[in-house]
Amino acid sequence: MLFNSLEFLIFLPVVFLLYWFVVRKKLKSQNLLLLLASYVFYGWWDWRFLSLIIFSSTLDFLIGISLANTEQEKKRKLLLTTSVLVNIGFLGFFKYYNFFLESFTDAFTFFGMHISAERLNIILPVGISFYTFQTLSYTLDVYKKKLTPTKDIIAFFAFVSFFPQLVAGPIERATNLLPQFYSKRKFEYNQAVDGLRQILWGLFKKIVIADNAAGFANTIFNNSDQYSGSTLLLGAVFFAFQIYGDFSGYSDIAIGTSRLFGFNLKQNFAFPYFSRDIAEFWRRWHISLSTWFRDYLYIPLGGSRGGIVMKIRNTFIIFIVSGFWHGANWTFIAWGFLNALYFLPIMLLNKNRIHTNVVAENKVFASFREILQISSTFFITVIAWVFFRADNIKHAFAYISEVFSTSLFTVPEILPSKAIFFILLFVVIEWLQRDKQHALELDNVRIPRLIRFSFYYVIIAIIFLFGGQQQEFIYFQF
C-alpha cells in the first residue's frame, strides 16, 4: 500500500479511529490492532511475503528468549550466528542471488571460459532490507546485553512490522521503538497535529518535488546520449532532488503517521543538502542506516581507533557495504566507493567532526565561505548520484564524461520552469526551518491561525494542482 494512494487515505483514518476509540483502554489490544493493520498494509502488495516477516519475527523472538536463558558464551554466539545467517540469508537470496550468479559467469567469460547458469525469476519482497536490519538490531542488542529480551510476542511482532516505517524505514532500533509498545499511549493533541504537518510536508516532497523531478530525470538519463553536458548536469540535479524528496518524504510521512498513534521515531534526514562537507552530509542523510552500519559494523571492525591502514580499510568497507545494501548492481558499489574516496581525506586529516552544528546557526543567510562549502558538497554528491541512477557502470562514465565536456557551457535543451520554481521554493522553506525536525515544525513559533491554515491549504492545493505523475517510492526496491 502506497502512502500517496487512495487506499491509504481510507486505511489510515479507519485504523486511527479503531485505535483511539475502540481499543484505547487495553494496551495489548492496541498492539494487536497495530500488528493486524501492519500485516494488511504489507499484504496489500503481496500477501505471500507476509510469511517472511512472520518467520523472521518468530526466529528472533525465540532467539532473544534463548539468549536470556543462557550465559554460555559458545551457545550465545551460536544463537546470534543463527539469527544473522538466517536473516542475511533471506536477504541475500531474494536480493543478490542473480547478481552473484551473473558476476560469477562474467568472471569466467573474462578469462575465456564460457559457462551457462540460469537466472531465477525472483520477486524482491518490498522493504526486506529495512525490516531485516530492524529485527537484527534486536538480537544484536540482546546479545550485547544492551536490551532485555521481551516475552511479549504481540509487542515484538508489532515492533518488527510497524506499518508506518515497515517498507522504507526509518530503520528503528529495538532499544528505541520496542519499549514504546510496552507503555500505555495517551492521545496528545499537539503531537498529533505536528504529525499531520510532517505528513503534509512529506506528501509535498514526494508528489510535488520528487514526482515532478522524476519525469525530467528519467527523460534525461534514459536518453543521455542525445543531450549536452549542461542538460545532463541538470538531469543529475533533478535526480538529486527526486531521491531526496522521495526518500525523506517517505520518512516524514512515516514519522508523522507514527506520532498519530503515540510513537516517536528517530529523525532520518536532517536537511542533508545544506551540509558543508561530505562527513556532515552522511550524518544528515538516511541517519538510521548510517548509524546502523556505524554501530554494528564500523565500530566492531575497530572504527577509527587503529592505524591509518585500518581507518582506510574500515572506511571503504562501510561505504561499499552501504552501497551494496542499496541494490544488486555494480553501480551501487561504485557509488559507495566514490563516497569513500570523498570521505577519506577529511577523515585522515581529522576534520570529519568540525561541522556538527547547524549551518549559519541563528542567522538568516550563510556566509560566502559556507555557500562555497555547501555548493561544493552538493556538486560532488550530485556526481555520485549519477552512479546510483545510471543503468550500469559504462552508462555512468559516459554520462559524467559528457558533463565535464565543453557542452557543459551551453544552454540546456530541457529547462522546465515549473519544476525549477517548486524546487527553489522547497529549498527556501527547508533553509528557513533547517534547525527543526521537519520543515513544517512550528513549535515556539507564533504565527496567526489564519496565516498558518492558509499556508497549509496552499500546500494542499499545490499538491493537487501541480503534483507530478505518480511514481512508486524509490526505496521500495531496496
CSV table of C-alpha atoms in Angstrom, one decimal:
chain,number,residue,atom,x,y,z
A,1,MET,CA,0.0,0.0,0.0
A,2,LEU,CA,1.4,3.4,-1.0
A,3,PHE,CA,1.3,6.4,1.3
A,4,ASN,CA,0.2,8.5,-1.7
A,5,SER,CA,-2.7,6.2,-2.7
A,6,LEU,CA,-6.5,6.3,-2.2
A,7,GLU,CA,-6.3,3.0,-0.3
A,8,PHE,CA,-4.0,4.6,2.4
A,9,LEU,CA,-6.2,7.6,2.6
A,10,ILE,CA,-9.0,5.3,3.7
A,11,PHE,CA,-6.9,2.8,5.7
A,12,LEU,CA,-5.2,5.4,8.0
A,13,PRO,CA,-8.4,7.1,9.4
A,14,VAL,CA,-10.0,3.7,9.9
A,15,VAL,CA,-7.0,2.3,11.9
A,16,PHE,CA,-6.7,5.7,13.8
A,17,LEU,CA,-10.4,5.6,14.9
A,18,LEU,CA,-10.3,1.9,15.9
A,19,TYR,CA,-7.0,2.6,17.8
A,20,TRP,CA,-8.2,5.6,19.9
A,21,PHE,CA,-11.9,5.0,20.2
A,22,VAL,CA,-12.4,1.2,20.2
A,23,VAL,CA,-9.3,-0.4,21.8
A,24,ARG,CA,-7.7,2.5,23.6
A,25,LYS,CA,-8.3,1.2,27.1
A,26,LYS,CA,-6.2,-2.0,26.6
A,27,LEU,CA,-2.6,-1.8,25.6
A,28,LYS,CA,-2.4,-5.4,24.3
A,29,SER,CA,-5.5,-4.7,22.1
A,30,GLN,CA,-3.8,-1.6,20.7
A,31,ASN,CA,-0.7,-3.6,19.9
A,32,LEU,CA,-2.7,-6.4,18.3
A,33,LEU,CA,-4.6,-3.9,16.2
A,34,LEU,CA,-1.3,-2.3,15.0
A,35,LEU,CA,0.0,-5.8,14.2
A,36,LEU,CA,-3.0,-6.8,12.2
A,37,ALA,CA,-3.1,-3.4,10.5
A,38,SER,CA,0.6,-3.7,9.6
A,39,TYR,CA,0.0,-7.1,8.0
A,40,VAL,CA,-2.9,-5.7,6.0
A,41,PHE,CA,-0.7,-2.8,4.9
A,42,TYR,CA,2.1,-5.1,3.8
A,43,GLY,CA,0.0,-7.9,2.5
A,44,TRP,CA,-1.9,-5.4,0.2
A,45,TRP,CA,1.2,-5.6,-2.0
A,46,ASP,CA,1.7,-9.4,-1.9
A,47,TRP,CA,0.2,-11.4,1.0
A,48,ARG,CA,2.6,-14.3,0.3
A,49,PHE,CA,5.6,-12.4,1.6
A,50,LEU,CA,4.0,-12.0,5.0
A,51,SER,CA,5.4,-15.4,5.7
A,52,LEU,CA,8.9,-14.0,5.6
A,53,ILE,CA,8.2,-11.3,8.2
A,54,ILE,CA,6.4,-13.8,10.4
A,55,PHE,CA,9.2,-16.3,10.2
A,56,SER,CA,11.9,-13.7,10.8
A,57,SER,CA,9.9,-12.3,13.8
A,58,THR,CA,9.4,-15.7,15.2
A,59,LEU,CA,13.0,-16.7,14.9
A,60,ASP,CA,14.4,-13.6,16.6
A,61,PHE,CA,11.7,-13.6,19.3
A,62,LEU,CA,12.7,-17.2,20.2
A,63,ILE,CA,16.5,-16.4,19.9
A,64,GLY,CA,16.1,-13.4,22.2
A,65,ILE,CA,14.5,-15.6,24.9
A,66,SER,CA,17.1,-18.3,24.4
A,67,LEU,CA,19.9,-15.7,24.8
A,68,ALA,CA,18.3,-14.6,28.1
A,69,ASN,CA,18.3,-18.2,29.4
A,70,THR,CA,22.0,-19.0,28.9
A,71,GLU,CA,25.3,-17.5,30.0
A,72,GLN,CA,27.4,-19.9,28.0
A,73,GLU,CA,29.3,-17.7,25.5
A,74,LYS,CA,29.7,-20.5,23.0
A,75,LYS,CA,25.9,-21.1,22.9
A,76,ARG,CA,25.2,-17.4,22.8
A,77,LYS,CA,27.4,-16.9,19.8
A,78,LEU,CA,25.7,-19.9,18.1
A,79,LEU,CA,22.3,-18.3,18.7
A,80,LEU,CA,23.5,-14.9,17.4
A,81,THR,CA,25.1,-16.5,14.4
A,82,THR,CA,21.9,-18.4,13.6
A,83,SER,CA,19.9,-15.1,13.6
A,84,VAL,CA,22.4,-13.3,11.4
A,85,LEU,CA,22.9,-16.1,8.9
A,86,VAL,CA,19.1,-16.8,8.5
A,87,ASN,CA,18.2,-13.1,8.2
A,88,ILE,CA,21.0,-12.2,5.9
A,89,GLY,CA,20.5,-15.5,4.0
A,90,PHE,CA,16.9,-14.5,3.2
A,91,LEU,CA,18.1,-11.0,2.2
A,92,GLY,CA,21.0,-12.4,0.1
A,93,PHE,CA,18.8,-14.9,-1.8
A,94,PHE,CA,16.0,-12.6,-2.7
A,95,LYS,CA,18.1,-9.5,-3.4
A,96,TYR,CA,21.5,-10.8,-4.6
A,97,TYR,CA,21.2,-14.3,-6.0
A,98,ASN,CA,21.1,-13.3,-9.6
A,99,PHE,CA,23.7,-10.6,-9.1
A,100,PHE,CA,26.3,-13.1,-7.8
A,101,LEU,CA,25.3,-15.6,-10.5
A,102,GLU,CA,25.8,-13.1,-13.3
A,103,SER,CA,29.1,-11.8,-11.8
A,104,PHE,CA,30.3,-15.4,-11.4
A,105,THR,CA,29.6,-16.3,-15.1
A,106,ASP,CA,31.0,-12.9,-16.3
A,107,ALA,CA,34.3,-13.6,-14.4
A,108,PHE,CA,34.7,-16.9,-16.2
A,109,THR,CA,33.8,-15.3,-19.6
A,110,PHE,CA,36.5,-12.7,-19.0
A,111,PHE,CA,39.1,-15.5,-18.7
A,112,GLY,CA,37.8,-17.1,-21.9
A,113,MET,CA,35.7,-19.8,-20.3
A,114,HIS,CA,32.0,-19.8,-21.1
A,115,ILE,CA,29.7,-21.4,-18.6
A,116,SER,CA,25.9,-21.2,-18.5
A,117,ALA,CA,23.8,-20.6,-15.4
A,118,GLU,CA,20.1,-20.0,-15.4
A,119,ARG,CA,18.7,-16.9,-13.6
A,120,LEU,CA,15.8,-17.3,-11.2
A,121,ASN,CA,12.7,-15.2,-11.6
A,122,ILE,CA,12.9,-13.9,-8.1
A,123,ILE,CA,10.5,-11.2,-6.8
A,124,LEU,CA,12.2,-8.9,-4.3
A,125,PRO,CA,9.9,-8.5,-1.3
A,126,VAL,CA,9.2,-4.9,-0.6
A,127,GLY,CA,11.1,-3.5,2.4
A,128,ILE,CA,13.1,-6.7,3.1
A,129,SER,CA,16.3,-4.7,3.7
A,130,PHE,CA,14.6,-2.5,6.2
A,131,TYR,CA,12.8,-5.0,8.4
A,132,THR,CA,15.7,-7.4,8.3
A,133,PHE,CA,18.0,-4.8,9.8
A,134,GLN,CA,15.4,-3.8,12.3
A,135,THR,CA,14.9,-7.3,13.7
A,136,LEU,CA,18.7,-7.9,13.6
A,137,SER,CA,19.2,-4.8,15.8
A,138,TYR,CA,17.1,-6.7,18.4
A,139,THR,CA,19.2,-9.9,18.5
A,140,LEU,CA,22.5,-7.9,18.4
A,141,ASP,CA,21.5,-5.7,21.3
A,142,VAL,CA,20.1,-8.6,23.3
A,143,TYR,CA,23.4,-10.5,22.7
A,144,LYS,CA,25.4,-7.4,23.9
A,145,LYS,CA,23.1,-7.2,26.9
A,146,LYS,CA,22.0,-3.7,25.9
A,147,LEU,CA,18.4,-4.8,25.8
A,148,THR,CA,16.3,-7.1,28.0
A,149,PRO,CA,14.6,-9.7,25.7
A,150,THR,CA,10.9,-9.4,25.5
A,151,LYS,CA,8.4,-12.2,26.3
A,152,ASP,CA,5.5,-10.2,24.8
A,153,ILE,CA,5.2,-11.8,21.4
A,154,ILE,CA,2.5,-9.3,20.2
A,155,ALA,CA,4.6,-6.3,21.1
A,156,PHE,CA,7.6,-7.8,19.4
A,157,PHE,CA,5.8,-8.8,16.2
A,158,ALA,CA,4.2,-5.3,16.1
A,159,PHE,CA,7.7,-3.7,16.5
A,160,VAL,CA,9.1,-5.7,13.6
A,161,SER,CA,6.1,-5.0,11.3
A,162,PHE,CA,5.1,-1.5,12.4
A,163,PHE,CA,3.3,-0.3,9.3
A,164,PRO,CA,4.4,3.4,9.1
A,165,GLN,CA,8.0,2.5,8.7
A,166,LEU,CA,7.8,-1.1,7.5
A,167,VAL,CA,8.8,-0.9,3.9
A,168,ALA,CA,11.2,2.0,3.7
A,169,GLY,CA,12.3,3.0,7.2
A,170,PRO,CA,13.4,4.7,9.2
A,171,ILE,CA,15.2,1.6,10.4
A,172,GLU,CA,14.3,1.7,14.1
A,173,ARG,CA,16.4,0.3,16.8
A,174,ALA,CA,14.8,-2.2,19.2
A,175,THR,CA,16.2,-0.1,22.1
A,176,ASN,CA,14.1,2.9,20.9
A,177,LEU,CA,10.9,1.6,19.4
A,178,LEU,CA,10.2,-1.7,21.2
A,179,PRO,CA,9.9,-0.2,24.7
A,180,GLN,CA,7.2,2.1,23.3
A,181,PHE,CA,5.0,-0.9,22.8
A,182,TYR,CA,5.2,-1.7,26.5
A,183,SER,CA,3.8,1.7,27.7
A,184,LYS,CA,0.3,2.8,27.5
A,185,ARG,CA,-0.1,5.5,24.9
A,186,LYS,CA,-2.1,8.7,25.6
A,187,PHE,CA,-3.5,10.8,22.8
A,188,GLU,CA,-1.6,14.0,22.7
A,189,TYR,CA,-3.3,16.7,20.5
A,190,ASN,CA,-0.2,18.8,19.9
A,191,GLN,CA,1.8,15.7,18.9
A,192,ALA,CA,-0.9,14.5,16.5
A,193,VAL,CA,-1.2,18.0,14.9
A,194,ASP,CA,2.6,18.2,14.4
A,195,GLY,CA,2.5,14.6,13.0
A,196,LEU,CA,-0.2,15.8,10.5
A,197,ARG,CA,2.1,18.7,9.5
A,198,GLN,CA,5.0,16.4,8.9
A,199,ILE,CA,2.8,14.1,6.8
A,200,LEU,CA,1.7,17.1,4.7
A,201,TRP,CA,5.3,18.1,4.1
A,202,GLY,CA,6.3,14.6,3.3
A,203,LEU,CA,3.5,14.4,0.7
A,204,PHE,CA,4.6,17.7,-0.8
A,205,LYS,CA,8.2,16.4,-1.0
A,206,LYS,CA,7.0,13.2,-2.7
A,207,ILE,CA,4.3,14.4,-5.0
A,208,VAL,CA,5.4,17.9,-6.0
A,209,ILE,CA,9.2,17.7,-5.7
A,210,ALA,CA,10.2,14.1,-6.3
A,211,ASP,CA,7.5,13.1,-8.8
A,212,ASN,CA,8.0,16.2,-10.9
A,213,ALA,CA,11.8,15.9,-10.8
A,214,ALA,CA,11.5,12.2,-11.7
A,215,GLY,CA,9.8,12.9,-15.1
A,216,PHE,CA,12.7,15.1,-16.2
A,217,ALA,CA,15.5,13.0,-14.6
A,218,ASN,CA,14.1,9.8,-16.3
A,219,THR,CA,13.9,11.5,-19.7
A,220,ILE,CA,17.5,12.8,-19.5
A,221,PHE,CA,19.1,9.7,-18.0
A,222,ASN,CA,17.2,7.4,-20.4
A,223,ASN,CA,18.3,9.4,-23.5
A,224,SER,CA,21.6,10.7,-22.1
A,225,ASP,CA,23.5,10.2,-25.4
A,226,GLN,CA,21.2,12.9,-27.0
A,227,TYR,CA,21.9,15.7,-24.6
A,228,SER,CA,24.6,18.2,-23.9
A,229,GLY,CA,26.7,18.3,-20.7
A,230,SER,CA,24.6,21.2,-19.3
A,231,THR,CA,21.4,19.2,-19.7
A,232,LEU,CA,23.0,16.1,-18.2
A,233,LEU,CA,24.1,18.0,-15.2
A,234,LEU,CA,20.6,19.4,-14.8
A,235,GLY,CA,19.3,15.8,-15.1
A,236,ALA,CA,21.6,14.7,-12.2
A,237,VAL,CA,20.4,17.7,-10.1
A,238,PHE,CA,16.8,16.7,-10.8
A,239,PHE,CA,17.6,13.1,-9.7
A,240,ALA,CA,19.3,14.5,-6.5
A,241,PHE,CA,16.0,16.3,-5.6
A,242,GLN,CA,14.0,13.3,-6.7
A,243,ILE,CA,15.7,10.8,-4.4
A,244,TYR,CA,15.8,13.3,-1.5
A,245,GLY,CA,12.1,14.3,-1.9
A,246,ASP,CA,11.1,10.7,-2.4
A,247,PHE,CA,13.0,9.1,0.4
A,248,SER,CA,12.9,11.9,3.0
A,249,GLY,CA,9.3,12.4,2.1
A,250,TYR,CA,8.5,8.8,2.9
A,251,SER,CA,10.4,9.2,6.2
A,252,ASP,CA,8.4,12.3,7.1
A,253,ILE,CA,5.1,10.5,6.4
A,254,ALA,CA,6.3,7.5,8.4
A,255,ILE,CA,7.4,9.6,11.4
A,256,GLY,CA,4.3,11.8,11.2
A,257,THR,CA,1.9,8.8,11.0
A,258,SER,CA,3.7,7.2,14.0
A,259,ARG,CA,3.0,10.3,16.0
A,260,LEU,CA,-0.7,10.0,15.3
A,261,PHE,CA,-0.5,6.7,17.3
A,262,GLY,CA,1.6,8.0,20.1
A,263,PHE,CA,5.0,6.7,18.9
A,264,ASN,CA,8.2,8.7,18.3
A,265,LEU,CA,10.6,7.6,15.6
A,266,LYS,CA,14.1,8.9,15.1
A,267,GLN,CA,14.8,11.7,12.6
A,268,ASN,CA,16.0,10.1,9.4
A,269,PHE,CA,17.0,13.2,7.4
A,270,ALA,CA,18.4,16.4,8.8
A,271,PHE,CA,18.4,18.7,5.7
A,272,PRO,CA,21.5,17.0,4.2
A,273,TYR,CA,21.8,19.2,1.1
A,274,PHE,CA,22.9,22.1,3.4
A,275,SER,CA,26.0,20.1,4.5
A,276,ARG,CA,29.4,21.8,4.4
A,277,ASP,CA,31.4,18.6,3.8
A,278,ILE,CA,30.7,15.0,2.9
A,279,ALA,CA,31.1,13.9,6.5
A,280,GLU,CA,28.3,16.2,7.6
A,281,PHE,CA,26.2,15.0,4.7
A,282,TRP,CA,26.5,11.4,5.9
A,283,ARG,CA,25.5,12.4,9.4
A,284,ARG,CA,22.4,14.0,7.9
A,285,TRP,CA,21.4,11.6,5.1
A,286,HIS,CA,19.5,8.3,5.9
A,287,ILE,CA,20.6,8.6,9.5
A,288,SER,CA,19.0,5.4,10.6
A,289,LEU,CA,21.1,3.3,8.1
A,290,SER,CA,24.3,5.3,8.6
A,291,THR,CA,24.2,4.9,12.4
A,292,TRP,CA,23.2,1.2,12.0
A,293,PHE,CA,26.3,0.5,10.0
A,294,ARG,CA,28.4,2.6,12.3
A,295,ASP,CA,27.3,0.7,15.5
A,296,TYR,CA,27.0,-2.8,14.1
A,297,LEU,CA,29.8,-2.9,11.5
A,298,TYR,CA,32.2,0.0,11.6
A,299,ILE,CA,32.8,0.1,15.4
A,300,PRO,CA,33.1,-3.7,15.7
A,301,LEU,CA,35.7,-3.6,12.9
A,302,GLY,CA,37.8,-1.2,15.0
A,303,GLY,CA,36.3,2.1,13.8
A,304,SER,CA,38.9,4.8,13.6
A,305,ARG,CA,40.8,3.6,16.7
A,306,GLY,CA,43.6,1.8,14.8
A,307,GLY,CA,46.3,3.0,12.5
A,308,ILE,CA,45.9,4.6,9.1
A,309,VAL,CA,45.6,1.3,7.2
A,310,MET,CA,42.8,0.2,9.5
A,311,LYS,CA,41.0,3.5,9.2
A,312,ILE,CA,41.2,3.4,5.4
A,313,ARG,CA,40.1,-0.3,5.3
A,314,ASN,CA,37.1,0.4,7.6
A,315,THR,CA,36.0,3.5,5.7
A,316,PHE,CA,35.9,1.6,2.4
A,317,ILE,CA,34.2,-1.4,3.9
A,318,ILE,CA,31.4,0.7,5.5
A,319,PHE,CA,30.7,2.7,2.3
A,320,ILE,CA,30.9,-0.2,-0.1
A,321,VAL,CA,28.6,-2.3,2.1
A,322,SER,CA,26.3,0.6,2.3
A,323,GLY,CA,26.3,0.9,-1.5
A,324,PHE,CA,25.7,-2.9,-1.8
A,325,TRP,CA,22.8,-2.7,0.7
A,326,HIS,CA,21.0,-0.4,-1.8
A,327,GLY,CA,20.9,-2.9,-4.6
A,328,ALA,CA,22.4,-5.7,-6.6
A,329,ASN,CA,24.3,-3.7,-9.2
A,330,TRP,CA,27.9,-2.6,-9.6
A,331,THR,CA,26.7,1.0,-9.9
A,332,PHE,CA,25.7,1.0,-6.2
A,333,ILE,CA,29.1,-0.4,-5.2
A,334,ALA,CA,30.8,2.3,-7.3
A,335,TRP,CA,28.6,4.9,-5.6
A,336,GLY,CA,29.7,3.6,-2.2
A,337,PHE,CA,33.4,3.5,-3.4
A,338,LEU,CA,33.2,7.1,-4.6
A,339,ASN,CA,31.7,8.4,-1.4
A,340,ALA,CA,34.5,6.6,0.5
A,341,LEU,CA,37.1,8.5,-1.7
A,342,TYR,CA,35.3,11.7,-0.8
A,343,PHE,CA,35.3,10.9,2.9
A,344,LEU,CA,38.8,9.6,3.2
A,345,PRO,CA,40.8,12.9,3.1
A,346,ILE,CA,38.8,14.7,5.8
A,347,MET,CA,38.9,11.6,8.0
A,348,LEU,CA,42.7,11.3,7.7
A,349,LEU,CA,43.1,15.0,8.5
A,350,ASN,CA,40.7,14.5,11.5
A,351,LYS,CA,38.3,17.1,10.1
A,352,ASN,CA,35.3,14.9,9.8
A,353,ARG,CA,33.7,16.3,13.0
A,354,ILE,CA,34.2,20.0,12.5
A,355,HIS,CA,30.7,20.7,11.2
A,356,THR,CA,28.4,19.3,13.9
A,357,ASN,CA,26.2,22.4,14.4
A,358,VAL,CA,23.5,23.8,12.1
A,359,VAL,CA,24.9,25.8,9.2
A,360,ALA,CA,24.6,29.6,9.7
A,361,GLU,CA,23.2,29.0,13.1
A,362,ASN,CA,20.8,31.7,14.3
A,363,LYS,CA,21.3,33.6,11.1
A,364,VAL,CA,19.1,34.1,8.0
A,365,PHE,CA,21.9,34.0,5.5
A,366,ALA,CA,25.0,31.8,5.2
A,367,SER,CA,28.4,33.4,4.8
A,368,PHE,CA,30.2,33.3,1.5
A,369,ARG,CA,32.5,30.6,2.8
A,370,GLU,CA,29.6,28.5,3.9
A,371,ILE,CA,27.9,29.0,0.5
A,372,LEU,CA,31.0,27.7,-1.2
A,373,GLN,CA,31.2,24.7,1.1
A,374,ILE,CA,27.5,23.8,0.7
A,375,SER,CA,27.8,24.2,-3.1
A,376,SER,CA,30.9,22.1,-3.5
A,377,THR,CA,29.5,19.3,-1.2
A,378,PHE,CA,26.2,19.3,-3.2
A,379,PHE,CA,28.1,19.2,-6.5
A,380,ILE,CA,30.2,16.1,-5.6
A,381,THR,CA,27.1,14.5,-4.2
A,382,VAL,CA,25.3,15.1,-7.4
A,383,ILE,CA,28.1,13.5,-9.4
A,384,ALA,CA,28.0,10.4,-7.1
A,385,TRP,CA,24.2,10.2,-7.6
A,386,VAL,CA,24.9,9.6,-11.3
A,387,PHE,CA,26.3,6.2,-10.4
A,388,PHE,CA,23.3,5.5,-8.3
A,389,ARG,CA,20.9,6.3,-11.1
A,390,ALA,CA,22.8,5.0,-14.1
A,391,ASP,CA,21.8,1.7,-15.8
A,392,ASN,CA,25.4,0.4,-15.5
A,393,ILE,CA,29.0,1.5,-14.9
A,394,LYS,CA,29.5,2.2,-18.6
A,395,HIS,CA,26.5,4.4,-18.7
A,396,ALA,CA,27.6,6.3,-15.6
A,397,PHE,CA,31.1,7.1,-17.0
A,398,ALA,CA,29.7,8.1,-20.4
A,399,TYR,CA,27.2,10.4,-18.6
A,400,ILE,CA,29.9,12.0,-16.4
A,401,SER,CA,32.4,12.4,-19.2
A,402,GLU,CA,29.8,14.4,-21.2
A,403,VAL,CA,29.0,16.5,-18.1
A,404,PHE,CA,32.7,17.6,-18.0
A,405,SER,CA,32.9,18.3,-21.7
A,406,THR,CA,32.7,21.7,-23.4
A,407,SER,CA,29.0,21.2,-23.9
A,408,LEU,CA,28.6,21.9,-20.2
A,409,PHE,CA,28.8,25.6,-21.1
A,410,THR,CA,25.8,25.5,-23.5
A,411,VAL,CA,22.2,26.3,-22.7
A,412,PRO,CA,20.3,23.1,-21.5
A,413,GLU,CA,17.9,21.7,-24.0
A,414,ILE,CA,15.4,21.0,-21.2
A,415,LEU,CA,14.7,23.8,-18.8
A,416,PRO,CA,11.3,23.2,-17.0
A,417,SER,CA,10.4,26.4,-15.3
A,418,LYS,CA,7.6,24.9,-13.1
A,419,ALA,CA,9.8,22.2,-11.7
A,420,ILE,CA,12.7,24.6,-11.0
A,421,PHE,CA,10.4,27.1,-9.3
A,422,PHE,CA,9.0,24.5,-6.9
A,423,ILE,CA,12.5,23.1,-6.2
A,424,LEU,CA,13.7,26.7,-5.3
A,425,LEU,CA,10.6,27.3,-3.2
A,426,PHE,CA,11.2,24.0,-1.4
A,427,VAL,CA,14.9,24.8,-0.8
A,428,VAL,CA,14.0,28.2,0.7
A,429,ILE,CA,11.4,26.7,3.1
A,430,GLU,CA,13.8,24.0,4.2
A,431,TRP,CA,16.6,26.5,4.7
A,432,LEU,CA,14.4,28.7,7.0
A,433,GLN,CA,13.5,25.6,9.0
A,434,ARG,CA,16.9,23.8,8.9
A,435,ASP,CA,17.2,23.7,12.7
A,436,LYS,CA,13.9,21.9,13.1
A,437,GLN,CA,12.9,18.2,12.9
A,438,HIS,CA,11.0,18.9,9.8
A,439,ALA,CA,10.2,21.9,7.6
A,440,LEU,CA,6.6,22.5,9.0
A,441,GLU,CA,7.5,22.2,12.7
A,442,LEU,CA,6.1,25.3,14.3
A,443,ASP,CA,6.9,24.7,18.0
A,444,ASN,CA,7.7,28.0,19.8
A,445,VAL,CA,6.8,29.9,16.6
A,446,ARG,CA,3.9,32.4,17.0
A,447,ILE,CA,2.1,32.6,13.7
A,448,PRO,CA,-1.6,33.8,13.5
A,449,ARG,CA,-4.0,30.9,13.0
A,450,LEU,CA,-5.4,32.3,9.7
A,451,ILE,CA,-1.9,32.6,8.2
A,452,ARG,CA,-0.9,29.1,9.3
A,453,PHE,CA,-4.0,27.4,7.9
A,454,SER,CA,-3.8,29.5,4.7
A,455,PHE,CA,-0.3,28.1,4.3
A,456,TYR,CA,-1.5,24.5,4.8
A,457,TYR,CA,-4.3,24.9,2.3
A,458,VAL,CA,-1.9,26.4,-0.3
A,459,ILE,CA,0.4,23.4,0.1
A,460,ILE,CA,-2.6,21.0,-0.3
A,461,ALA,CA,-3.7,23.0,-3.4
A,462,ILE,CA,-0.2,22.8,-4.9
A,463,ILE,CA,-0.1,19.0,-4.3
A,464,PHE,CA,-3.4,18.5,-6.1
A,465,LEU,CA,-2.7,21.0,-8.9
A,466,PHE,CA,1.0,20.6,-9.6
A,467,GLY,CA,1.9,17.1,-8.5
A,468,GLY,CA,3.8,15.0,-10.9
A,469,GLN,CA,2.8,11.7,-12.4
A,470,GLN,CA,2.5,9.2,-9.6
A,471,GLN,CA,5.8,7.3,-9.1
A,472,GLU,CA,6.5,4.4,-6.8
A,473,PHE,CA,8.8,5.3,-3.9
A,474,ILE,CA,12.4,4.6,-5.0
A,475,TYR,CA,13.4,2.8,-1.8
A,476,PHE,CA,10.7,0.2,-2.2
A,477,GLN,CA,13.1,-1.6,-4.4
A,478,PHE,CA,15.7,-1.8,-1.6
